[in-house]
Short mmCIF file of C-alpha atoms and ligand atoms in Angstrom, two decimals:
data_model
loop_
_atom_site.label_atom_id
_atom_site.label_comp_id
_atom_site.label_asym_id
_atom_site.label_seq_id
_atom_site.Cartn_x
_atom_site.Cartn_y
_atom_site.Cartn_z
CA MET A 54 -0.44 3.28 15.85
CA CYS A 55 1.11 4.37 12.56
CA PRO A 56 3.95 6.90 12.33
CA ILE A 57 2.03 8.92 9.79
CA ASN A 58 2.83 12.39 10.96
CA ASN A 59 6.58 12.05 11.18
CA GLY A 60 7.67 14.25 8.33
CA ASN A 61 5.12 12.91 5.91
CA GLU A 62 3.74 16.32 5.06
CA GLY A 63 6.76 17.01 2.88
CA LEU A 64 6.13 13.90 0.81
CA GLN A 65 2.43 14.42 0.30
CA SER A 66 1.51 16.35 -2.78
CA SER A 67 -1.61 17.72 -4.43
CA LYS A 68 0.14 17.38 -7.79
CA SER A 69 1.09 14.28 -9.70
CA SER A 70 3.16 13.47 -12.76
CA MET A 71 0.68 10.69 -13.60
CA LEU A 72 -2.75 11.92 -12.52
CA SER A 73 -4.56 14.83 -14.09
CA ARG A 74 -5.90 17.74 -12.07
CA GLU A 75 -9.44 16.40 -12.64
CA GLU A 76 -8.48 12.96 -11.36
CA ILE A 77 -6.96 14.45 -8.21
CA LYS A 78 -10.14 16.50 -7.71
CA ALA A 79 -12.26 13.36 -8.15
CA ILE A 80 -10.20 11.59 -5.48
CA GLU A 81 -10.48 14.54 -3.09
CA SER A 82 -14.22 14.66 -3.65
CA TRP A 83 -14.54 10.91 -2.92
CA ILE A 84 -12.43 11.26 0.25
CA SER A 85 -14.67 14.06 1.51
CA GLN A 86 -17.80 11.88 1.02
CA MET A 87 -16.28 8.57 2.11
CA GLY A 88 -17.37 8.93 5.74
CA GLU A 89 -21.05 8.86 4.71
CA TYR A 90 -20.62 5.28 3.45
CA GLN A 91 -19.08 3.75 6.55
CA PHE A 92 -22.42 2.05 7.27
CA LEU A 93 -21.65 -0.26 4.31
CA LYS A 94 -20.62 -3.62 5.71
CA THR A 95 -18.44 -5.30 3.12
CA ALA A 96 -15.25 -4.24 1.35
CA ARG A 97 -17.00 -5.01 -1.94
CA GLN A 98 -19.87 -2.58 -1.21
CA LYS A 99 -17.37 0.17 -0.38
CA MET A 100 -15.34 -0.57 -3.50
CA VAL A 101 -18.47 -0.42 -5.73
CA THR A 102 -19.51 2.92 -4.21
CA ALA A 103 -16.02 4.41 -4.60
CA LYS A 104 -15.81 3.17 -8.19
CA LYS A 105 -19.16 4.73 -9.09
CA THR A 106 -18.17 8.03 -7.49
CA LEU A 107 -14.66 8.20 -8.98
CA LYS A 108 -15.70 7.21 -12.54
CA PHE A 109 -12.10 6.54 -13.53
CA LYS A 110 -11.11 5.33 -16.98
CA TYR A 111 -8.57 2.92 -15.50
CA LYS A 112 -9.13 -0.77 -14.93
CA MET A 113 -9.58 -1.78 -11.29
CA ILE A 114 -7.09 -4.56 -10.56
CA GLY A 115 -7.83 -5.22 -6.92
CA TYR A 116 -9.31 -4.03 -3.67
CA GLY A 117 -9.13 -4.86 0.00
CA TYR A 118 -10.89 -3.67 3.15
CA ASN A 119 -9.11 -0.33 2.99
CA ARG A 120 -8.18 0.61 -0.58
CA ILE A 121 -9.39 0.32 -4.18
CA VAL A 122 -6.55 -0.26 -6.67
CA TYR A 123 -6.40 0.85 -10.32
CA ASP A 124 -3.91 -0.08 -13.04
CA LEU A 125 -2.50 3.15 -14.52
CA ASN A 126 -1.32 1.17 -17.54
CA ASN A 127 2.20 2.52 -17.40
CA GLY A 128 3.78 0.06 -14.99
CA TYR A 129 2.24 1.74 -11.93
CA ILE A 130 -0.89 1.29 -9.84
CA LEU A 131 -3.01 3.79 -7.92
CA LYS A 132 -4.43 3.00 -4.48
CA ILE A 133 -7.30 5.14 -3.20
CA ALA A 134 -8.60 4.99 0.37
CA LEU A 135 -12.02 3.45 1.04
CA CYS A 136 -12.04 4.44 4.72
CA GLU A 137 -9.98 6.12 7.45
CA VAL A 138 -7.69 3.08 7.79
CA GLY A 139 -7.02 3.34 4.06
CA LEU A 140 -5.94 6.97 4.50
CA LEU A 141 -3.55 5.91 7.25
CA GLY A 142 -2.32 2.98 5.16
CA ASN A 143 -1.44 5.18 2.17
CA ALA A 144 0.42 7.66 4.36
CA ASN A 145 2.13 4.87 6.28
CA GLU A 146 3.37 3.18 3.10
CA ALA A 147 4.83 6.44 1.79
CA TYR A 148 6.47 7.08 5.17
CA ILE A 149 7.89 3.58 5.64
CA TYR A 150 9.16 3.26 2.08
CA ASN A 151 10.99 6.58 2.30
CA ASN A 152 12.38 6.14 5.81
CA CYS A 153 13.18 2.47 6.32
CA ASN A 154 16.59 0.80 6.20
CA GLU A 155 17.69 -0.03 2.64
CA GLU A 156 18.16 -3.67 3.67
CA VAL A 157 14.38 -4.00 3.94
CA GLN A 158 13.39 -1.34 1.39
CA LYS A 159 14.19 -3.80 -1.39
CA TYR A 160 11.36 -6.05 -0.11
CA LEU A 161 8.80 -3.25 -0.25
CA CYS A 162 6.91 -2.34 -3.38
CA PRO A 163 8.30 1.09 -4.38
CA VAL A 164 6.12 4.13 -3.70
CA LYS A 165 6.32 6.58 -6.59
CA GLU A 166 3.99 9.39 -5.47
CA PHE A 167 1.72 10.09 -2.53
CA GLY A 168 -1.11 12.57 -2.16
CA SER A 169 -4.20 13.25 -0.14
CA GLY A 170 -6.05 9.91 -0.04
CA TRP A 171 -3.93 8.22 -2.72
CA VAL A 172 -0.60 6.56 -3.34
CA ILE A 173 1.05 5.42 -6.58
CA MET A 174 3.21 2.30 -6.51
CA LYS A 175 5.00 0.09 -8.97
CA LYS A 176 2.80 -2.60 -10.49
CA MET A 177 3.85 -6.10 -9.48
CA GLY A 178 2.91 -9.57 -10.65
CA THR A 179 0.61 -10.99 -7.99
CA LYS A 180 0.76 -14.66 -8.97
CA VAL A 181 3.01 -16.80 -6.76
CA PRO A 182 5.66 -18.28 -9.11
CA PHE A 183 5.57 -22.05 -9.36
CA ALA A 184 9.05 -22.57 -7.91
CA ILE A 185 8.41 -20.51 -4.79
CA THR A 186 7.10 -22.03 -1.62
CA GLY A 187 5.16 -19.02 -0.48
CA TYR A 188 4.87 -19.65 3.24
CA SER A 189 8.53 -20.32 4.05
CA LYS A 190 9.52 -17.17 2.10
CA LEU A 191 6.89 -15.24 4.01
CA ILE A 192 8.34 -16.25 7.36
CA GLY A 193 11.88 -15.32 6.25
CA LEU A 194 10.58 -11.94 5.17
CA GLU A 195 8.77 -11.41 8.45
CA LEU A 196 12.03 -11.95 10.36
CA LYS A 197 13.92 -9.50 8.12
CA PHE A 198 11.43 -6.75 8.88
CA LEU A 199 11.54 -7.47 12.61
CA ARG A 200 15.36 -7.26 12.58
CA TYR A 201 15.12 -3.76 11.20
CA GLY A 202 12.55 -2.53 13.67
CA ILE A 203 9.43 -2.95 11.56
CA ILE A 204 6.48 -4.98 12.83
CA PRO A 205 4.96 -6.48 9.68
CA ILE A 206 1.29 -6.43 10.68
CA ASP A 207 -1.02 -8.17 8.18
CA LEU A 208 1.87 -9.74 6.22
CA ARG A 209 0.24 -12.60 4.31
CA LEU A 210 0.23 -14.06 0.80
CA ASP A 211 -2.60 -11.74 -0.37
CA ASN A 212 -0.39 -8.80 0.42
CA VAL A 213 2.79 -9.85 -1.37
CA ALA A 214 3.80 -10.00 -5.02
CA PHE A 215 6.90 -10.83 -7.04
CA SER A 216 9.49 -8.70 -8.78
CA GLU A 217 10.91 -9.47 -12.26
CA ASP A 218 13.63 -11.59 -10.64
CA ASN A 219 11.05 -13.55 -8.60
CA GLU A 220 11.84 -11.83 -5.32
CA MET A 221 8.96 -11.64 -2.86
CA VAL A 222 7.90 -8.01 -2.37
CA VAL A 223 5.24 -6.61 -0.01
CA ILE A 224 2.54 -4.66 -1.87
CA ASP A 225 0.35 -3.91 1.16
CA TYR A 226 2.35 -2.59 4.11
CA GLY A 227 -0.23 -0.03 5.15
CA LEU A 228 -0.45 -1.52 8.65
CA PHE A 229 3.28 -2.09 9.21
CA ASN A 230 4.67 -0.27 12.22
CA MET A 231 8.13 1.30 12.17
CA ASP A 232 8.12 3.17 15.46
CA LEU A 233 10.29 0.73 17.35
CA ASN A 234 13.74 0.60 18.78
CA SER A 235 15.44 -1.43 16.09
CA THR A 236 18.59 -1.99 18.19
CA VAL A 237 16.61 -4.06 20.68
CA LEU A 238 15.10 -6.22 17.95
CA ARG A 239 18.43 -6.78 16.19
CA TRP A 240 19.93 -7.77 19.52
CA LEU A 241 17.36 -10.58 19.77
CA ASP A 242 18.63 -12.05 16.50
N1 ADP B 453 1.67 -2.90 -6.37
C1 ADP B 453 0.68 -3.68 -6.79
N2 ADP B 453 0.79 -4.38 -7.97
C2 ADP B 453 -0.22 -5.18 -8.39
N3 ADP B 453 -1.39 -5.36 -7.72
C3 ADP B 453 -1.55 -4.71 -6.55
C4 ADP B 453 -0.54 -3.84 -6.03
N4 ADP B 453 -0.98 -3.33 -4.86
C5 ADP B 453 -2.20 -3.85 -4.64
N5 ADP B 453 -2.57 -4.69 -5.66
C6 ADP B 453 -3.81 -5.48 -5.75
O1 ADP B 453 -4.86 -4.81 -5.06
C7 ADP B 453 -5.29 -5.59 -3.91
C8 ADP B 453 -5.63 -4.66 -2.77
O2 ADP B 453 -4.50 -3.85 -2.43
P1 ADP B 453 -4.04 -3.70 -0.91
O3 ADP B 453 -2.91 -2.76 -0.86
O4 ADP B 453 -3.82 -5.06 -0.33
O5 ADP B 453 -5.35 -3.00 -0.28
P2 ADP B 453 -5.94 -3.10 1.21
O6 ADP B 453 -5.12 -2.21 2.05
O7 ADP B 453 -7.37 -2.64 1.07
O8 ADP B 453 -5.85 -4.56 1.64
C9 ADP B 453 -4.12 -6.53 -3.64
O9 ADP B 453 -4.53 -7.70 -2.95
C10 ADP B 453 -3.61 -6.83 -5.05
O10 ADP B 453 -4.44 -7.79 -5.70
MG1 MG B 454 -4.37 -5.96 1.48
#
């Protein structure tokens, strides 16, 4: 489903300019145990278990079905997988951000670093600004991605945020799919 193996190995790193060696070890340890907790039903239960295992000093600023998200307090956030789909999502975001057309890259939250089970992205403001009518912007954005050969799966208001200049930016594109013939889609325009 996701183009995660197309050259991603080069991007993935076991080192980070923002995470300590101990933090990377803690993430790797969580990822190796994560499978044992798949019996947990809700995203919240998985998040609580991951949080207890990781014991990070950072504040958790969000979570979804697939990732737990920490604020690194330096303008960046850290997403850590809660399940297999989360692993794919992290790899997929790093791949798409680094390989997509620049016309759509500006609508994706920038990926700073990517490692085994984690990804670091720019921190965005998640409140919808008053002047923006969220849904119409969302549809416009959906069409832009389609034009450039990306199927924006799971694009919804929970998964977007806003840049300093109030531009809508996707913060969760873990399920987007870029393996399409973009010429065909642009031709439909
Ligand atoms: N770049 C970001 N800046 C600020 N908050 C974020 C960012 N990325 C994620 N979050 C917060 O964390 C939540 C979960 O992240 P998300 O990537 O949607 O995880 P999942 O893949 O589990 O749905 C988001 O709904 C949002 O509240
Ligand atoms: Mg999400």
